């Protein structure tokens, strides 16, 4: 039974200072979901006895089967801090995020609607690759973080470290987290330093907690400072500074010192943290584990428990050692208290957070009424809500209100300004929104049927939800593809919230088709629902008519296919191809101009292709350079960083594919008439050509096409779209192939953790798969190695299974998309691997296997 009523929750929704929107983020298997159980138990969702085992927010059947979090799930509840006084109640909107890299898009979606994040790090494994990734994502969204060092019990029991070794392990973790924060957060957070304060992590500040999610215990130094303040006759603030760092208590001199040797006796002193914080915990572990009589608690242990102010029930005495230890530690240092303290004291309310986040979120004029409403978190202002993801009603829901809604979705998001209520009429602006004068990706007149407070697998309907809260909205799912911004129906001059940038790309794809042709329409509908249910997955049709699902990795693809078969296409038998990889096409040198004539021979276009630098490509992919730039700023950037001619930046006609890709068309013509009349036709041809390159139909990357000359007929009827578009496409294709085209493949950064004796077997597997070892390091305090290497994505299928079979299950790889790499082999050489790769791609797409030559598309002057 929960410890709060819906009425209490509804009242608190309007007290913005008492709201905390947080995400729990970490590397995979570092214990996010087990820690969340402690907060769920404190709120009354589950019994304390099942904390660490229930994993209350793993509600999808795939999550339960695989034992990992796949979907980010929200749990809204009320907690009391610092005591049980109702005047100190807070609403916690907590989102448990996945740790596996394949589901990083879920983390991005969760962080967009959060104000703070709790980063969880395994005390044994330390900071891993995904820890750094999720921290970077949080800092890019201007999210303040606190740190929870989890699985401390493993240091005590498995590694049997001394208190001093434990302290050094904690110091290393905190230093690594701070290095990441300073690396990625310095520039971002400096802009709002006065509002956000110091973003560094330090146990003395109270933004670091230690504990064990599985056992349900945890603490901050502030809790121990309160315990010892009377003993040392010092304020808790002063004691707090002594419990971390080089501080030692000299019993002979009866004072604190920064020297590890006693000034009176010359004996070595124990560090304050070790003696007064960790050693008492060690003693409890030791006493309980050494208990011989399983039916009663020994006298010495009983005295220790009383000194800890812990009261055991009679049935607790008969528990086995492991369960008794868990009970004692959970009552002595409840993990929920430590986490609640960090969340309430060190993570901001929406009122504070939106003051420094609004400029990052809003895409319109930062001085208009909408930006002002977001900055002030004004619940009386115009409505602005961002929908970060769509949740299928059928997934994990036990709420009877959702019966009969199979195939429908809840729009999950955050109200940044105004108040959304049932029956509200809204204006919906999608991710492709261009301008307030454009009708592209805008729908007006959607009606909100219900507003929901999300509580794991259940939800509660409320009449209205004001600014600063996260919620679910029903009734508008048919107008939304993945994400959108909602505002009042009449707000025609409102701009949307900025689109999210994901840290992973959908580089692995598979083709699907129904076994029965009569089920094709059901499959198409199912693919639309699948695309809506996942922030990252792409479902599309290629030129040969195949239905393609593109995902971030093998596991992501497996989950998507399972959801498609079990949820979105029930009863449809689906045939699946082997997984394949997305490649890209580029060029390696500048080519001679290529001529293309229109079908009526009245117009001629001359294009040349040349490669863009990797730095230029990164700026386009990051959004620093794009179609909506200030032209003067773009010109200055291109002139200073890339040596472009003065004013040439203004002559970039377009980016592609999809108006935002890392390829450009530049008008280099001098004194050519009617060019402005054919610009739209050339741009249209370029979007299609850059989406499906001439080599094997893969998207282009890093190609600059220069229109160096054109001869156009004076009569516009002879230079229409039907003439110019096909000619421009031929020009793009011939110039690409003439500029020594290359294939670009995606590369994984693979991090493998294993014992030293497995290193030889792992190196053999990596080498066989065209991998490159980049780093090998020992994990301090553990018998494990951490190996980092690059492996082409196309070689990664079956990597996990092979590594585990070669090492007896002792190697655990984590694959993260890292970069694109040009395959520097001659594509026309039949003895090269890339030649076979290109031929296989062309065959799969239904094209002729023979690799085309630029002469196949080139026109000649005298013909």
Short mmCIF file of N, CA and C in Angstrom, two decimals, residues 18 28 36 90-91 116 202 213 291 312 320 333 345 347 366 590 597 617 620 682 807:
data_model
loop_
_atom_site.label_atom_id
_atom_site.label_comp_id
_atom_site.label_asym_id
_atom_site.label_seq_id
_atom_site.Cartn_x
_atom_site.Cartn_y
_atom_site.Cartn_z
N UNK A 18 8.81 21.95 -4.57
CA UNK A 18 8.83 20.62 -3.94
C UNK A 18 8.79 19.49 -4.97
N UNK A 28 25.69 -0.56 -17.85
CA UNK A 28 24.85 -1.73 -17.69
C UNK A 28 25.30 -2.58 -16.50
N UNK A 36 16.64 1.68 -7.23
CA UNK A 36 15.31 2.28 -7.36
C UNK A 36 14.30 1.57 -6.46
N UNK A 90 7.82 15.90 -0.69
CA UNK A 90 8.31 16.23 -2.01
C UNK A 90 7.76 15.23 -3.03
N UNK A 91 7.48 15.72 -4.23
CA UNK A 91 7.13 14.83 -5.34
C UNK A 91 8.42 14.45 -6.07
N UNK A 116 17.68 16.71 -12.90
CA UNK A 116 18.84 16.16 -12.21
C UNK A 116 19.01 14.71 -12.56
N UNK A 202 31.74 15.76 -4.63
CA UNK A 202 32.59 15.72 -3.44
C UNK A 202 31.77 15.19 -2.27
N UNK A 213 22.65 -1.51 -3.41
CA UNK A 213 21.25 -1.54 -3.82
C UNK A 213 20.62 -2.89 -3.56
N UNK A 291 28.63 -15.67 12.81
CA UNK A 291 27.62 -16.22 13.71
C UNK A 291 27.49 -17.71 13.48
N UNK A 312 15.54 -5.36 16.28
CA UNK A 312 15.19 -6.54 15.50
C UNK A 312 13.94 -7.20 16.05
N UNK A 320 18.84 -16.61 8.34
CA UNK A 320 20.22 -17.01 8.04
C UNK A 320 21.10 -15.77 8.02
N UNK A 333 21.22 1.80 8.01
CA UNK A 333 21.49 2.82 7.00
C UNK A 333 20.57 2.61 5.80
N UNK A 345 18.38 17.81 -1.48
CA UNK A 345 19.31 18.89 -1.15
C UNK A 345 20.21 19.32 -2.30
N UNK A 347 19.85 18.29 -5.90
CA UNK A 347 19.32 18.37 -7.26
C UNK A 347 18.26 19.47 -7.31
N UNK A 366 14.57 34.16 -27.62
CA UNK A 366 14.68 33.96 -26.17
C UNK A 366 14.11 35.13 -25.37
N UNK A 590 39.63 15.21 -55.56
CA UNK A 590 38.84 16.13 -56.39
C UNK A 590 38.90 15.67 -57.84
N UNK A 597 23.80 16.54 -69.70
CA UNK A 597 22.84 17.25 -70.54
C UNK A 597 21.43 16.84 -70.16
N UNK A 617 32.92 17.65 -41.47
CA UNK A 617 31.80 16.71 -41.34
C UNK A 617 31.26 16.71 -39.91
N UNK A 620 29.03 19.65 -39.19
CA UNK A 620 27.68 19.49 -39.76
C UNK A 620 26.86 18.53 -38.91
N UNK A 682 17.76 21.42 -58.68
CA UNK A 682 19.07 20.83 -58.37
C UNK A 682 19.09 20.30 -56.93
N UNK A 807 36.33 -18.02 -23.81
CA UNK A 807 36.87 -17.70 -22.48
C UNK A 807 36.10 -18.38 -21.36
#
